[in-house]
Amino acid sequence: MNPTIQDVARLANVSIATVSRVLNDQPGYSEKTKQKVLKTIEELGYQPNAIARGLVNRKTSTIGVLFPSVSGLLSAEILHGIEAKAHEHGNSVIVCNTAENREKTIKYLQVLQEKRVDGLIFVSEAVTDEYYEIFSRMDIPVVLVSTESYHHPLPYVKVDDRHAAYAATRHLIEEGHTNIGMMAGDPDDLIAGWPRIEGYRLAMREAGLSLDDSLIEPCESFQYKDGKSGFTSLMNRHSELTAIFAASDELAIGAISAAYNKSIHIPDDVSIVGYDNLLLAEMSVPPLTTIAQPFQRMGSRAVQMMVDLINGEDAESAILPHELVIRDSVKRR
Amino acid sequence: MNPTIQDVARLANVSIATVSRVLNDQPGYSEKTKQKVLKTIEELGYQPNAIARGLVNRKTSTIGVLFPSVSGLLSAEILHGIEAKAHEHGNSVIVCNTAENREKTIKYLQVLQEKRVDGLIFVSEAVTDEYYEIFSRMDIPVVLVSTESYHHPLPYVKVDDRHAAYAATRHLIEEGHTNIGMMAGDPDDLIAGWPRIEGYRLAMREAGLSLDDSLIEPCESFQYKDGKSGFTSLMNRHSELTAIFAASDELAIGAISAAYNKSIHIPDDVSIVGYDNLLLAEMSVPPLTTIAQPFQRMGSRAVQMMVDLINGEDAESAILPHELVIRDSVKRR
DNA sequence: TTGTAAGCGTTATCAT
DNA sequence: ATGATAACGCTTACAA
């Protein structure tokens, strides 16, 4: 059995109130008793029971994090940032993998509420009205990461997708390309899909290049396999392309892989710039030029906002800076 | 404020004991009162307070998981398996990233003990005497994943590294290779380093091939960057090599990348087989032939053991089957 | 079938 | 400077 505050009090010949005081260093005891208490705490190896504390303080010092996928490379990096910052602030993190599934998500939210987490971080997923309803009833702070909600006033931290996509396309243009296609996500995805397409279009228009819709390959998801098929289908339609902006690193790597199979050489035949700067962007052959999202910082920033919110301060949404990371998948024309 | 069991009792005109009974469906009430209670629970949107429950039940239904790195591709997949299975059993998961750092680890263990987690899953890291000491004092079940302890009687789930490495090397031999090198981890790492080297040696000896130690490149870690440098150094020493067994996929991908830079063609000039079967093994160019570790299953299996242990049953360590996944990085000679 | 009351291990408000 | 003691929201004997 774990020793309790009672045990400490008894052994130190003081009341539990006194022990509690030195534990939370509040005023109200002599230096002598403090030492006495500290010593017996040490002797007993006493560890305060956070559950009991949570019950009276109405504060668990743990936050719930909901991801669409835990094994996704992207989630893993965000989680890393969240976990580190959270522990820095004395908070623990409970992870929940929603698999983008409504029932699962609702179930998890229920569990998290029962566990009385102090806040929620919601990652890379759209906030439905139903979710928002639940958030409201839970009455705890919610911070969005890598997503935002137009319908609901939830603070978020993300990059400016439109701007970042513009920068990616712009880089291709500056390297002398004029036949530039795009492998995009779902155009109906207002968070990660549409803005990147818009960014691409903006750069193309500005440079006086073609805005033909068929230059844009809408992929089912941002995953590798869609990159493979998307590249093939896009190149079949537009064999004149010398460059492609892929809306995710996985799509880009998929494209590289498909290109390899068709003996299309990257970057000599076609240049590619990705989006995300996952760990694997660096490991790709050739190493991938890409737009870096500062995932870890996004995670830790979200936690910082969370902590502020929990402390009753208010937090402003944050647009974090993206960055063009130049490697070897783009060749000057 | 969240409604409490008191509120429900009051509104339903019963005692809190009765509410508690229907909540935990224990016997002792009429169907009529049950309905009445259920209805007011519904009306109030009452959710039991898991913290209060935890206090009296001495059970939090949450387990702590310690990883050396959260963003590592490998950890992410194991975590995925853990998370899914844990929630299946009504348990939550608190993630802790030790960064292989002693102080951090100890700090986390303390936090987890204060939070009174029901058990600990310890992933991919060596159990020091100090850690074991703490485990013992915590007096909760501990399960090891992808590691084991020779000094301490802790149940584990992993693959048979020696056997798996043998299978990898054997595959190369069967494909007609005779000049086979290895990119290994730290030979002093008794868990993941040494056994894979032994597996390689076993296959080489059995086939009557050279056991020259210089055929083995000891890498600092299992990471990508070490793969790059390791490949170069190994090939400088043994340019006659036609095949390499890399003790991790990251090492293998690093090797492929280094090879590309030196215009050594994979698999035409040298064949490579990896180890792990991470998501990126499939995305590699060329796709990587590798030994698959069933990471998700390892995670869920560990949780299953954990649950058994918590229920007072005992659990046996498990060696899960590895599998050779043939892709395109090996060429027949 | 139902209710009362004693914990669970803390914190915090009173007294002293 | 210290100590009783009442919460916190629940479970579980023990009574009725």
Coordinates of N, CA and C (backbone and C1' of nucleotides) in Angstrom, one line a residue, chain A residues 15 17-18 21 28-30 33 56 58, chain D residues 1-10:
Chain A
S15 N -0.6 17.2 12.5 CA -1.9 16.9 11.9 C -1.7 16.9 10.4
A17 N -3.3 18.5 8.3 CA -3.4 19.8 7.8 C -1.9 20.4 7.6
T18 N -1.2 20.2 8.7 CA 0.2 20.7 8.6 C 1.0 20.0 7.5
R21 N 0.1 21.5 4.4 CA 0.7 22.8 4.2 C 2.1 22.8 3.7
G28 N 2.4 28.8 7.5 CA 1.7 28.3 8.7 C 2.4 27.1 9.5
Y29 N 3.7 27.2 9.5 CA 4.4 26.1 10.3 C 5.9 26.6 10.5
S30 N 6.5 26.1 11.6 CA 7.8 26.5 11.9 C 8.8 25.7 11.0
T33 N 9.2 22.1 12.3 CA 8.2 21.1 11.9 C 8.3 20.7 10.4
V56 N -10.7 17.0 -4.9 CA -11.0 18.3 -4.2 C -10.6 19.5 -5.0
R58 N -10.7 19.8 -8.2 CA -11.4 19.9 -9.5 C -10.4 20.2 -10.6
Chain D
dA1 P 4.0 31.2 11.9 O5' 3.8 30.0 13.0 C5' 4.9 29.4 13.7 C4' 4.3 28.3 14.5 C3' 4.1 27.0 13.7 O3' 4.3 25.9 14.7 C1' 2.0 27.8 14.4
dT2 P 4.2 24.5 14.2 O5' 2.7 24.2 14.4 C5' 2.3 23.3 15.4 C4' 0.8 23.3 15.4 C3' 0.2 22.1 14.7 O3' 0.0 21.0 15.6 C1' -1.2 24.0 14.7
dG3 P -0.4 19.6 15.0 O5' -2.0 19.7 15.3 C5' -2.4 20.3 16.5 C4' -3.9 20.2 16.5 C3' -4.5 19.0 15.8 O3' -5.7 18.6 16.6 C1' -5.4 20.9 14.7
dA4 P -6.1 17.1 16.6 O5' -7.7 17.3 16.7 C5' -8.3 17.7 15.5 C4' -9.6 18.4 15.9 C3' -10.8 17.6 15.3 O3' -12.0 18.0 15.9 C1' -10.3 19.5 13.9
dT5 P -13.3 17.2 15.5 O5' -13.7 17.7 14.0 C5' -14.0 19.1 13.9 C4' -14.4 19.4 12.4 C3' -15.1 18.2 11.7 O3' -16.1 18.7 10.9 C1' -13.3 18.9 10.4
dA6 P -17.4 17.9 10.7 O5' -18.0 18.7 9.4 C5' -18.0 20.1 9.4 C4' -17.6 20.6 8.0 C3' -18.4 19.9 6.9 O3' -18.8 20.8 5.9 C1' -16.2 19.6 6.5
dA7 P -19.8 20.5 4.8 O5' -19.3 19.1 4.2 C5' -19.4 18.9 2.8 C4' -18.4 19.7 2.0 C3' -18.3 19.1 0.6 O3' -18.3 20.1 -0.3 C1' -16.2 19.0 1.8
dC8 P -19.1 19.9 -1.6 O5' -18.1 19.1 -2.6 C5' -16.9 19.7 -3.0 C4' -16.1 18.6 -3.7 C3' -16.9 17.5 -4.2 O3' -17.1 17.7 -5.6 C1' -15.0 16.6 -3.1
dG9 P -18.6 17.5 -6.3 O5' -18.7 16.0 -6.6 C5' -17.7 15.4 -7.5 C4' -17.8 13.9 -7.4 C3' -19.3 13.4 -7.6 O3' -19.2 12.3 -8.5 C1' -18.3 12.5 -5.7
dC10 P -20.5 11.4 -8.9 O5' -20.2 10.1 -8.1 C5' -19.4 9.1 -8.7 C4' -18.7 8.3 -7.7 C3' -19.4 7.0 -7.3 O3' -18.9 6.0 -8.2 C1' -18.3 8.1 -5.4

